[in-house]
C-alpha cells in the first residue's frame, strides 16, 4: 500500500470506502427530496388566506424538515477543504507519514461523526425532549430492560459462533439514532410535500387524504432503507463476523430493536406520556420481536445469505430482494393497521381494555407473523447449515490444528448443551464464587476461540474466506494461549 493511500482523507480499505458511500447515500436521498420540492413548488399559497401568522407557521414548519442538513453539509464541505489543505501542506513540508496518517484519521473520524449525527438532530424530537424531559426519561427507563432482554434473546439465538457484543451494540445504536432520524426526516418531508405541493381537493376534508395514503409506503420503505444501510455498513466493515444467515438475522434483528427502542420512547413520551401504557404494551411487549425487529431481520438474513454466495450479481440480487421484502411487509403492515384502526369502530363496539388486550395483539399477529415465521425458519435452516459445516471443518482440520482442537473437544463444540454443562461444572467445582466465575469465563473464551478457528476453516473449505480475517496460524495461537492460561490456573 502506498504512502499516499495511508495519508489520504478517504479510507484506504475499499470496504471502508463502500461503507462511507452507503452513509453518504442517505444524505443524497435527503438532498433529492429538497430537489423535488424545488422542481414542484407549492401548489397551495397560504398567503392567499390573508393570515400572516399562517404563512409564518407554514414557512417555519417547512424549515424544520431540513434545518440541520444545509448548515451541516456546509460545515462538512468547509472541514473537508481544511483537511485536504492541511494534508497537502503537511506533505509539502515533508511531515513524517505516520504523523500525517494520524491527522488524516482524526479528520476522517470527525467527518464520519458529523455524517452520523446529522440525521439524529431532528427538531420535532428535540422539541418533544425539551417539552417533556421527565416523560422521555421514564420511557427510556421502562423500555431499556425489555430491549436488553430481547437483545439477550437475539444474541442467544446463535448456537455456535456468535457475533461479538460490541458489534451488536453498534447495530442497536444505528437503529435507534441514525436510522430513526433518517426515517423521521423522510416522513416529515412527505407530510409537508403531500399537503402543500398538490392542488387543493374539491372537498376540504380530503386535504390530508394524499398524505395519509402515501405515508405508510414512504415510512415503510424509507425506514427499512435507513436500517438496511446500517446492516450494509456493518457487513462491509465486519464481514468476517457474518458466517451465514444466522449472523445476518441477529445483526438485522438487533438493528430493528434499536429502531423500535427509539420509536417506543418517542410515542410513549408524546403529550407528556398520555398514551404511554398502550405504546409500551404494543411495542415493547406484544410486538417486541415482531414489527421492526422482524422486518430488519429479513434484511439481515439477505446479507447473511449473500456472504455465502460467490457471484457478485447474485449477492446484489439477494440483498435487494431481502430489502424489498422487508420494506413491502412494513408498508403492508402500516397500511393495514391504519385501515383497521379507522374501520374497527364500525365493526366492533368493544371497550378500550378489550381493544388493547385482544384486538391489538390479534392485528399484530395477523399482519406481522408472516415475517416472524420467515426469519425463524431462516434461522432454523441457518443453524442446521452451520452445524453441518462446522462438523465437516472439525473433521478435516490439518495436523497443525489438532492440538488446538482435539477430537473430544470437537464433539463438545458441536453440542451447545455440552458446552454449557462443561462451563457450569467448572463454575461449581471452584472453591469460591469468584474463582468459579473466572473459570466459567475462561472456558467460554476457549470455546469462542475454537469456534472462530473452526468457522474460518469452514469458510476456507467453501472458498469464501475473508482476506481481512485472522489467518489460521493466528487463530490457532490464540486457542493455544488460552489453553495455556487454563492449565496455569489449574482446575
Short mmCIF file of C-alpha atoms in Angstrom, two decimals:
data_model
loop_
_atom_site.label_atom_id
_atom_site.label_comp_id
_atom_site.label_asym_id
_atom_site.label_seq_id
_atom_site.Cartn_x
_atom_site.Cartn_y
_atom_site.Cartn_z
CA UNK A 1 0.00 0.00 0.00
CA UNK A 2 1.38 3.38 -0.94
CA UNK A 3 2.22 6.20 1.41
CA UNK A 4 -0.42 8.42 -0.21
CA UNK A 5 -3.13 5.81 0.47
CA UNK A 6 -2.36 5.87 4.21
CA UNK A 7 -2.43 9.67 4.48
CA UNK A 8 -5.40 10.33 2.20
CA UNK A 9 -8.60 11.79 3.60
CA UNK A 10 -10.61 8.83 2.25
CA UNK A 11 -10.15 5.41 3.86
CA UNK A 12 -7.52 3.17 2.31
CA UNK A 13 -9.64 0.00 2.55
CA UNK A 14 -12.12 -0.47 -0.34
CA UNK A 15 -14.74 -1.84 2.04
CA UNK A 16 -14.46 1.23 4.22
CA UNK A 17 -14.92 3.41 1.15
CA UNK A 18 -18.05 1.46 0.23
CA UNK A 19 -19.37 1.83 3.77
CA UNK A 20 -18.76 5.58 3.58
CA UNK A 21 -20.58 5.65 0.25
CA UNK A 22 -23.61 3.95 1.82
CA UNK A 23 -23.66 6.55 4.59
CA UNK A 24 -23.34 9.42 2.13
CA UNK A 25 -26.15 7.91 0.02
CA UNK A 26 -28.62 8.57 2.85
CA UNK A 27 -27.69 12.24 2.71
CA UNK A 28 -28.03 12.19 -1.07
CA UNK A 29 -31.61 10.92 -0.69
CA UNK A 30 -32.39 13.79 1.66
CA UNK A 31 -30.92 16.21 -0.89
CA UNK A 32 -33.10 14.58 -3.54
CA UNK A 33 -36.22 15.42 -1.55
CA UNK A 34 -35.05 19.04 -1.45
CA UNK A 35 -34.65 18.96 -5.23
CA UNK A 36 -38.15 17.53 -5.62
CA UNK A 37 -39.52 20.38 -3.54
CA UNK A 38 -37.81 22.88 -5.87
CA UNK A 39 -38.91 21.14 -9.07
CA UNK A 40 -42.52 21.03 -7.88
CA UNK A 41 -43.14 24.26 -5.96
CA UNK A 42 -46.06 24.55 -3.52
CA UNK A 43 -49.48 24.46 -5.18
CA UNK A 44 -51.23 25.91 -2.15
CA UNK A 45 -50.44 29.54 -1.37
CA UNK A 46 -51.18 30.02 2.30
CA UNK A 47 -50.62 33.75 1.87
CA UNK A 48 -53.92 33.96 -0.05
CA UNK A 49 -55.73 33.21 3.18
CA UNK A 50 -54.82 36.71 4.35
CA UNK A 51 -53.46 35.47 7.66
CA UNK A 52 -49.79 36.50 8.04
CA UNK A 53 -49.34 34.24 11.05
CA UNK A 54 -50.40 31.22 8.96
CA UNK A 55 -47.71 31.99 6.38
CA UNK A 56 -45.07 32.28 9.08
CA UNK A 57 -46.15 29.00 10.65
CA UNK A 58 -46.09 27.24 7.26
CA UNK A 59 -42.59 28.52 6.46
CA UNK A 60 -41.41 27.57 9.93
CA UNK A 61 -42.75 24.03 9.64
CA UNK A 62 -41.10 23.62 6.23
CA UNK A 63 -37.76 24.73 7.63
CA UNK A 64 -37.93 22.15 10.42
CA UNK A 65 -37.64 19.27 7.94
CA UNK A 66 -34.12 20.21 6.84
CA UNK A 67 -32.94 22.68 9.46
CA UNK A 68 -29.77 20.76 10.37
CA UNK A 69 -28.80 19.43 6.94
CA UNK A 70 -27.89 22.57 5.00
CA UNK A 71 -25.64 24.12 7.68
CA UNK A 72 -24.30 20.66 8.47
CA UNK A 73 -23.39 19.99 4.84
CA UNK A 74 -21.79 23.44 4.59
CA UNK A 75 -19.72 22.69 7.68
CA UNK A 76 -18.75 19.32 6.21
CA UNK A 77 -17.60 20.98 3.00
CA UNK A 78 -15.53 23.57 4.89
CA UNK A 79 -13.98 20.94 7.15
CA UNK A 80 -13.19 18.70 4.16
CA UNK A 81 -11.46 21.60 2.40
CA UNK A 82 -9.49 22.43 5.55
CA UNK A 83 -8.48 18.77 5.98
CA UNK A 84 -7.43 18.46 2.33
CA UNK A 85 -5.38 21.66 2.53
CA UNK A 86 -3.81 20.62 5.83
CA UNK A 87 -2.75 17.23 4.47
CA UNK A 88 -1.38 18.79 1.28
CA UNK A 89 0.58 21.32 3.30
CA UNK A 90 1.93 18.61 5.61
CA UNK A 91 3.05 16.57 2.63
CA UNK A 92 4.78 19.56 1.06
CA UNK A 93 6.62 20.22 4.33
CA UNK A 94 7.72 16.55 4.42
CA UNK A 95 5.93 15.76 7.67
CA UNK A 96 6.55 12.09 8.62
CA UNK A 97 3.96 9.73 7.11
CA UNK A 98 2.85 8.28 10.45
CA UNK A 99 2.06 11.75 11.76
CA UNK A 100 0.13 12.62 8.58
CA UNK A 101 -1.77 9.34 8.91
CA UNK A 102 -2.83 10.26 12.46
CA UNK A 103 -4.03 13.67 11.27
CA UNK A 104 -5.95 12.09 8.41
CA UNK A 105 -7.63 9.63 10.79
CA UNK A 106 -8.72 12.44 13.09
CA UNK A 107 -10.23 14.45 10.25
CA UNK A 108 -11.86 11.32 8.86
CA UNK A 109 -13.35 10.41 12.23
CA UNK A 110 -14.75 13.93 12.67
CA UNK A 111 -16.34 13.91 9.22
CA UNK A 112 -17.90 10.48 9.74
CA UNK A 113 -19.22 11.54 13.15
CA UNK A 114 -20.92 14.55 11.57
CA UNK A 115 -22.45 12.38 8.84
CA UNK A 116 -23.83 10.08 11.52
CA UNK A 117 -25.05 12.89 13.78
CA UNK A 118 -26.95 14.98 11.24
CA UNK A 119 -29.92 12.59 10.81
CA UNK A 120 -30.35 12.40 14.59
CA UNK A 121 -30.70 16.17 15.08
CA UNK A 122 -34.40 16.36 14.30
CA UNK A 123 -36.20 19.40 15.66
CA UNK A 124 -39.52 17.59 16.42
CA UNK A 125 -37.65 15.07 18.58
CA UNK A 126 -35.59 17.77 20.27
CA UNK A 127 -38.65 19.92 20.92
CA UNK A 128 -40.51 16.97 22.43
CA UNK A 129 -37.47 16.16 24.57
CA UNK A 130 -37.29 19.73 25.87
CA UNK A 131 -41.05 19.90 26.41
CA UNK A 132 -41.37 16.61 28.31
CA UNK A 133 -37.92 15.61 29.63
CA UNK A 134 -39.36 13.62 32.54
CA UNK A 135 -41.63 11.61 30.24
CA UNK A 136 -38.69 10.79 27.95
CA UNK A 137 -36.53 9.72 30.89
CA UNK A 138 -39.26 7.47 32.28
CA UNK A 139 -39.97 6.00 28.85
CA UNK A 140 -36.29 5.23 28.38
CA UNK A 141 -36.05 3.56 31.78
CA UNK A 142 -39.15 1.48 31.05
CA UNK A 143 -38.08 0.42 27.55
CA UNK A 144 -34.43 -0.31 28.29
CA UNK A 145 -34.96 -3.55 30.31
CA UNK A 146 -37.31 -5.08 27.73
CA UNK A 147 -34.98 -4.10 24.87
CA UNK A 148 -31.95 -5.57 26.65
CA UNK A 149 -33.90 -8.75 27.34
CA UNK A 150 -34.84 -9.01 23.66
CA UNK A 151 -31.20 -8.35 22.75
CA UNK A 152 -30.17 -11.18 25.06
CA UNK A 153 -32.66 -13.49 23.35
CA UNK A 154 -31.44 -12.49 19.90
CA UNK A 155 -27.81 -12.98 20.90
CA UNK A 156 -28.57 -16.46 22.22
CA UNK A 157 -30.30 -17.46 19.00
CA UNK A 158 -26.75 -18.30 17.90
CA UNK A 159 -25.84 -21.81 18.98
CA UNK A 160 -22.28 -21.87 17.68
CA UNK A 161 -20.07 -18.93 16.75
CA UNK A 162 -21.62 -15.69 17.96
CA UNK A 163 -21.49 -12.14 16.66
CA UNK A 164 -19.43 -10.06 19.14
CA UNK A 165 -21.48 -7.99 21.58
CA UNK A 166 -19.74 -4.68 20.63
CA UNK A 167 -20.87 -5.23 17.04
CA UNK A 168 -24.45 -5.77 18.22
CA UNK A 169 -24.29 -2.57 20.28
CA UNK A 170 -23.24 -0.67 17.15
CA UNK A 171 -26.23 -2.13 15.31
CA UNK A 172 -28.52 -1.17 18.21
CA UNK A 173 -27.18 2.39 18.21
CA UNK A 174 -27.52 2.76 14.46
CA UNK A 175 -31.15 1.67 14.57
CA UNK A 176 -32.03 3.98 17.47
CA UNK A 177 -30.18 7.11 16.32
CA UNK A 178 -29.24 7.20 12.63
CA UNK A 179 -32.00 5.10 11.09
CA UNK A 180 -34.59 6.69 13.37
CA UNK A 181 -33.52 10.21 12.39
CA UNK A 182 -33.43 9.38 8.68
CA UNK A 183 -36.88 7.78 8.80
CA UNK A 184 -38.31 10.78 10.66
CA UNK A 185 -36.82 13.15 8.06
CA UNK A 186 -38.43 11.30 5.17
CA UNK A 187 -41.77 11.05 6.97
CA UNK A 188 -41.81 14.76 7.79
CA UNK A 189 -40.89 15.59 4.20
CA UNK A 190 -43.81 13.58 2.84
CA UNK A 191 -46.28 15.14 5.27
CA UNK A 192 -45.28 18.62 4.09
CA UNK A 193 -44.85 17.78 0.41
CA UNK A 194 -48.13 15.89 0.05
CA UNK A 195 -50.11 18.65 1.78
CA UNK A 196 -48.68 21.81 0.21
CA UNK A 197 -47.27 20.72 -3.16
CA UNK A 198 -50.50 19.40 -4.69
CA UNK A 199 -53.67 21.35 -5.63
CA UNK A 200 -56.42 21.71 -3.09
CA UNK A 201 -59.07 18.98 -3.38
CA UNK A 202 -62.67 19.93 -4.04
CA UNK A 203 -63.66 18.60 -0.64
CA UNK A 204 -61.61 20.38 2.07
CA UNK A 205 -61.98 17.27 4.25
CA UNK A 206 -59.76 15.39 1.74
CA UNK A 207 -56.83 17.76 2.30
CA UNK A 208 -54.82 15.10 4.14
CA UNK A 209 -56.01 12.15 2.02
CA UNK A 210 -52.84 12.01 -0.10
CA UNK A 211 -50.64 12.33 2.98
CA UNK A 212 -52.45 9.55 4.84
CA UNK A 213 -52.46 7.31 1.77
CA UNK A 214 -48.78 7.68 0.92
CA UNK A 215 -47.32 7.85 4.42
CA UNK A 216 -47.45 4.06 5.08
CA UNK A 217 -45.49 3.46 1.87
CA UNK A 218 -42.97 6.29 2.44
CA UNK A 219 -42.37 5.30 6.06
CA UNK A 220 -42.14 1.62 5.23
CA UNK A 221 -39.54 1.99 2.51
CA UNK A 222 -37.53 4.87 3.99
CA UNK A 223 -37.28 3.35 7.47
CA UNK A 224 -36.23 -0.03 6.09
CA UNK A 225 -33.73 1.71 3.84
CA UNK A 226 -32.24 3.53 6.83
CA UNK A 227 -31.99 0.34 8.87
CA UNK A 228 -30.74 -1.67 5.89
CA UNK A 229 -27.98 0.89 5.32
CA UNK A 230 -26.76 0.22 8.84
CA UNK A 231 -26.72 -3.54 8.25
CA UNK A 232 -24.85 -2.96 4.97
CA UNK A 233 -22.20 -0.81 6.65
CA UNK A 234 -21.66 -3.37 9.41
CA UNK A 235 -21.49 -6.12 6.80
CA UNK A 236 -18.81 -4.25 4.88
CA UNK A 237 -16.75 -3.36 7.95
CA UNK A 238 -17.15 -6.64 9.87
CA UNK A 239 -17.75 -9.20 7.16
CA UNK A 240 -15.67 -11.85 8.90
CA UNK A 241 -18.26 -11.97 11.70
CA UNK A 242 -21.04 -12.79 9.21
CA UNK A 243 -20.87 -16.58 8.93
CA UNK A 244 -24.28 -17.40 7.48
CA UNK A 245 -27.91 -16.41 7.52
CA UNK A 246 -27.84 -16.76 11.33
CA UNK A 247 -25.38 -13.89 11.77
CA UNK A 248 -27.38 -11.76 9.35
CA UNK A 249 -30.66 -12.37 11.20
CA UNK A 250 -29.03 -11.47 14.52
CA UNK A 251 -27.47 -8.22 13.27
CA UNK A 252 -30.65 -7.24 11.41
CA UNK A 253 -32.91 -8.00 14.36
CA UNK A 254 -30.63 -6.00 16.67
CA UNK A 255 -30.81 -3.00 14.33
CA UNK A 256 -34.59 -3.30 14.35
CA UNK A 257 -34.60 -3.47 18.15
CA UNK A 258 -32.67 -0.20 18.25
CA UNK A 259 -35.16 1.47 15.94
CA UNK A 260 -38.04 0.08 17.99
CA UNK A 261 -36.43 1.46 21.18
CA UNK A 262 -36.18 4.99 19.77
CA UNK A 263 -39.69 4.88 18.32
CA UNK A 264 -41.17 3.50 21.54
CA UNK A 265 -39.63 6.31 23.58
CA UNK A 266 -40.93 8.92 21.12
CA UNK A 267 -44.51 7.63 21.17
CA UNK A 268 -44.61 6.93 24.90
CA UNK A 269 -43.30 10.40 25.82
CA UNK A 270 -45.58 12.30 23.41
CA UNK A 271 -48.06 14.63 25.08
CA UNK A 272 -46.30 14.04 28.40
CA UNK A 273 -46.96 10.31 28.33
CA UNK A 274 -50.67 10.40 27.55
CA UNK A 275 -50.57 7.10 25.59
CA UNK A 276 -47.51 5.56 27.25
CA UNK A 277 -49.28 2.45 28.53
CA UNK A 278 -50.71 1.43 25.17
CA UNK A 279 -47.49 2.04 23.24
CA UNK A 280 -45.42 0.16 25.80
CA UNK A 281 -47.74 -2.83 25.54
CA UNK A 282 -47.91 -2.75 21.74
CA UNK A 283 -44.23 -2.01 21.00
CA UNK A 284 -42.27 -3.39 23.96
CA UNK A 285 -44.36 -6.43 24.84
CA UNK A 286 -46.71 -7.74 22.15
CA UNK A 287 -44.63 -6.61 19.18
CA UNK A 288 -41.11 -6.60 20.63
CA UNK A 289 -39.72 -9.43 18.47
CA UNK A 290 -42.05 -8.64 15.58
CA UNK A 291 -42.53 -5.33 13.69
CA UNK A 292 -39.19 -3.55 13.18
CA UNK A 293 -37.24 -6.47 14.63
CA UNK A 294 -38.76 -8.92 12.15
CA UNK A 295 -38.59 -6.58 9.15
CA UNK A 296 -34.89 -5.86 9.51
CA UNK A 297 -34.10 -9.47 10.48
CA UNK A 298 -35.18 -10.43 6.95
CA UNK A 299 -32.88 -7.74 5.51
CA UNK A 300 -30.04 -9.05 7.65
CA UNK A 301 -30.78 -12.60 6.53
CA UNK A 302 -30.26 -11.49 2.94
CA UNK A 303 -26.80 -10.20 3.82
CA UNK A 304 -26.04 -13.47 5.60
CA UNK A 305 -27.05 -15.45 2.52
CA UNK A 306 -25.03 -13.13 0.28
CA UNK A 307 -21.98 -13.86 2.47
CA UNK A 308 -22.01 -17.44 1.17
CA UNK A 309 -22.55 -16.61 -2.49
CA UNK A 310 -19.63 -16.29 -4.88
CA UNK A 311 -21.25 -14.34 -7.72
CA UNK A 312 -21.45 -10.57 -7.26
CA UNK A 313 -24.74 -10.27 -9.25
CA UNK A 314 -26.27 -13.00 -7.07
CA UNK A 315 -25.14 -11.19 -3.92
CA UNK A 316 -26.63 -7.88 -5.05
CA UNK A 317 -29.88 -9.53 -6.16
CA UNK A 318 -30.25 -11.40 -2.86
CA UNK A 319 -29.68 -8.27 -0.79
CA UNK A 320 -32.09 -6.25 -2.94
CA UNK A 321 -34.80 -8.91 -2.66
CA UNK A 322 -34.37 -9.08 1.12
CA UNK A 323 -34.64 -5.30 1.45
CA UNK A 324 -37.68 -5.16 -0.83
CA UNK A 325 -39.36 -7.96 1.14
CA UNK A 326 -38.82 -6.12 4.42
CA UNK A 327 -39.96 -2.76 3.01
CA UNK A 328 -43.05 -4.25 1.35
CA UNK A 329 -44.06 -6.09 4.52
CA UNK A 330 -43.53 -2.88 6.52
CA UNK A 331 -45.70 -0.93 4.06
CA UNK A 332 -48.48 -3.54 4.16
CA UNK A 333 -48.34 -3.64 7.95
CA UNK A 334 -48.62 0.16 8.25
CA UNK A 335 -51.42 0.38 5.69
CA UNK A 336 -53.49 -2.41 7.20
CA UNK A 337 -53.04 -1.23 10.78
CA UNK A 338 -54.17 2.27 9.75
CA UNK A 339 -57.16 0.84 7.87
CA UNK A 340 -58.24 -1.43 10.71
CA UNK A 341 -57.82 1.39 13.26
CA UNK A 342 -60.22 3.56 11.24
CA UNK A 343 -62.75 0.86 10.42
CA UNK A 344 -62.72 -1.24 13.59
CA UNK A 345 -65.11 1.10 15.35
CA UNK A 346 -67.70 0.26 12.70
CA UNK A 347 -67.11 -3.46 13.19
CA UNK A 348 -66.81 -3.72 16.97
CA UNK A 349 -68.34 -1.99 19.97
CA UNK A 350 -65.71 -3.08 22.45
CA UNK A 351 -64.18 -1.44 25.48
CA UNK A 352 -60.71 0.03 25.49
CA UNK A 353 -59.47 -2.86 27.60
CA UNK A 354 -60.68 -5.45 25.09
CA UNK A 355 -59.23 -3.42 22.25
CA UNK A 356 -55.79 -3.23 23.87
CA UNK A 357 -55.59 -6.80 25.19
CA UNK A 358 -57.34 -8.68 22.38
CA UNK A 359 -57.77 -6.70 19.16
CA UNK A 360 -54.31 -5.11 19.09
CA UNK A 361 -52.41 -8.41 19.58
CA UNK A 362 -54.70 -10.04 17.01
CA UNK A 363 -53.82 -7.36 14.45
CA UNK A 364 -50.10 -7.71 15.15
CA UNK A 365 -50.38 -11.48 14.83
CA UNK A 366 -52.23 -11.20 11.53
CA UNK A 367 -50.04 -8.61 9.82
CA UNK A 368 -46.59 -9.28 11.31
CA UNK A 369 -46.49 -13.02 11.95
CA UNK A 370 -45.58 -13.88 8.31
CA UNK A 371 -42.25 -12.05 8.68
CA UNK A 372 -41.67 -13.55 12.13
CA UNK A 373 -42.25 -17.04 10.74
CA UNK A 374 -39.97 -16.27 7.81
CA UNK A 375 -36.99 -15.17 9.88
CA UNK A 376 -37.48 -18.04 12.37
CA UNK A 377 -37.44 -20.55 9.50
CA UNK A 378 -34.36 -18.90 8.01
CA UNK A 379 -32.71 -19.01 11.42
CA UNK A 380 -33.55 -22.71 11.83
CA UNK A 381 -32.17 -23.54 8.40
CA UNK A 382 -29.04 -21.48 9.08
CA UNK A 383 -28.36 -23.24 12.38
CA UNK A 384 -28.58 -26.62 10.68
CA UNK A 385 -26.26 -25.43 7.91
CA UNK A 386 -23.75 -24.11 10.46
CA UNK A 387 -23.80 -27.39 12.40
CA UNK A 388 -23.12 -29.40 9.25
CA UNK A 389 -20.41 -27.04 8.05
CA UNK A 390 -18.60 -26.96 11.39
CA UNK A 391 -18.77 -30.75 11.63
CA UNK A 392 -17.02 -31.03 8.27
CA UNK A 393 -14.48 -28.36 9.25
CA UNK A 394 -13.64 -30.07 12.54
CA UNK A 395 -13.19 -33.48 10.93
CA UNK A 396 -10.86 -32.07 8.26
CA UNK A 397 -8.61 -29.97 10.47
CA UNK A 398 -4.96 -30.06 9.39
CA UNK A 399 -2.50 -31.84 11.73
CA UNK A 400 -1.12 -28.48 12.89
CA UNK A 401 -4.53 -27.60 14.41
CA UNK A 402 -5.12 -30.91 16.19
CA UNK A 403 -3.52 -29.60 19.36
CA UNK A 404 -5.81 -26.56 19.32
CA UNK A 405 -8.99 -28.64 18.89
CA UNK A 406 -8.73 -32.27 19.93
CA UNK A 407 -11.27 -34.87 18.89
CA UNK A 408 -13.12 -34.89 22.25
CA UNK A 409 -13.19 -31.07 22.21
CA UNK A 410 -14.64 -31.12 18.70
CA UNK A 411 -17.55 -33.22 19.93
CA UNK A 412 -18.18 -30.73 22.73
CA UNK A 413 -18.07 -27.75 20.35
CA UNK A 414 -20.81 -29.27 18.20
CA UNK A 415 -23.16 -29.57 21.20
CA UNK A 416 -24.31 -26.29 22.80
CA UNK A 417 -25.78 -28.24 25.71
CA UNK A 418 -22.47 -29.99 26.45
CA UNK A 419 -20.59 -26.71 26.25
CA UNK A 420 -22.96 -25.13 28.74
CA UNK A 421 -22.78 -28.13 31.07
CA UNK A 422 -18.98 -28.05 30.99
CA UNK A 423 -18.94 -24.37 31.96
CA UNK A 424 -21.45 -24.94 34.76
CA UNK A 425 -19.35 -27.83 36.09
CA UNK A 426 -16.29 -25.52 36.11
CA UNK A 427 -18.33 -22.91 37.98
CA UNK A 428 -19.48 -25.39 40.60
CA UNK A 429 -16.07 -27.07 41.02
CA UNK A 430 -14.33 -23.86 42.14
CA UNK A 431 -13.67 -23.30 45.82
CA UNK A 432 -15.39 -19.90 45.84
CA UNK A 433 -17.81 -17.99 43.56
CA UNK A 434 -15.15 -15.59 42.30
CA UNK A 435 -12.86 -18.37 41.09
CA UNK A 436 -15.90 -20.16 39.64
CA UNK A 437 -16.92 -17.15 37.57
CA UNK A 438 -13.32 -16.76 36.37
CA UNK A 439 -13.20 -20.43 35.33
CA UNK A 440 -16.58 -20.09 33.57
CA UNK A 441 -15.41 -17.06 31.60
CA UNK A 442 -12.08 -18.63 30.64
CA UNK A 443 -13.80 -21.73 29.35
CA UNK A 444 -16.25 -19.57 27.41
CA UNK A 445 -13.30 -17.73 25.85
CA UNK A 446 -11.72 -21.05 24.89
CA UNK A 447 -14.90 -22.28 23.22
CA UNK A 448 -15.32 -18.98 21.38
CA UNK A 449 -11.72 -19.07 20.11
CA UNK A 450 -12.08 -22.69 19.00
CA UNK A 451 -15.33 -21.90 17.20
CA UNK A 452 -13.59 -18.98 15.49
CA UNK A 453 -10.89 -21.35 14.25
CA UNK A 454 -13.46 -23.91 13.09
CA UNK A 455 -15.61 -21.28 11.38
CA UNK A 456 -12.68 -19.83 9.45
CA UNK A 457 -11.75 -23.38 8.41
CA UNK A 458 -15.33 -23.88 7.21
CA UNK A 459 -15.22 -20.70 5.13
CA UNK A 460 -11.85 -21.71 3.72
CA UNK A 461 -13.24 -25.09 2.59
CA UNK A 462 -16.13 -23.28 0.88
CA UNK A 463 -13.80 -20.86 -0.87
CA UNK A 464 -15.28 -17.83 0.90
CA UNK A 465 -12.54 -16.97 3.41
CA UNK A 466 -12.40 -13.29 4.31
CA UNK A 467 -8.96 -11.83 3.46
CA UNK A 468 -9.25 -9.44 6.43
CA UNK A 469 -9.89 -12.24 8.95
CA UNK A 470 -7.02 -13.59 11.07
CA UNK A 471 -5.19 -16.44 9.40
CA UNK A 472 -5.32 -19.99 10.70
CA UNK A 473 -1.95 -19.70 12.45
CA UNK A 474 -3.08 -16.64 14.44
CA UNK A 475 -6.37 -18.28 15.44
CA UNK A 476 -4.54 -21.45 16.43
CA UNK A 477 -2.03 -19.49 18.53
CA UNK A 478 -4.90 -17.71 20.29
CA UNK A 479 -6.53 -21.03 21.21
CA UNK A 480 -3.25 -22.45 22.49
CA UNK A 481 -2.59 -19.33 24.57
CA UNK A 482 -6.00 -19.65 26.25
CA UNK A 483 -5.34 -23.34 26.88
CA UNK A 484 -2.01 -22.50 28.47
CA UNK A 485 -3.71 -19.93 30.67
CA UNK A 486 -6.27 -22.51 31.75
CA UNK A 487 -3.51 -25.01 32.50
CA UNK A 488 -1.65 -22.49 34.66
CA UNK A 489 -4.78 -21.52 36.58
CA UNK A 490 -5.46 -25.16 37.47
CA UNK A 491 -8.80 -26.96 37.73
#
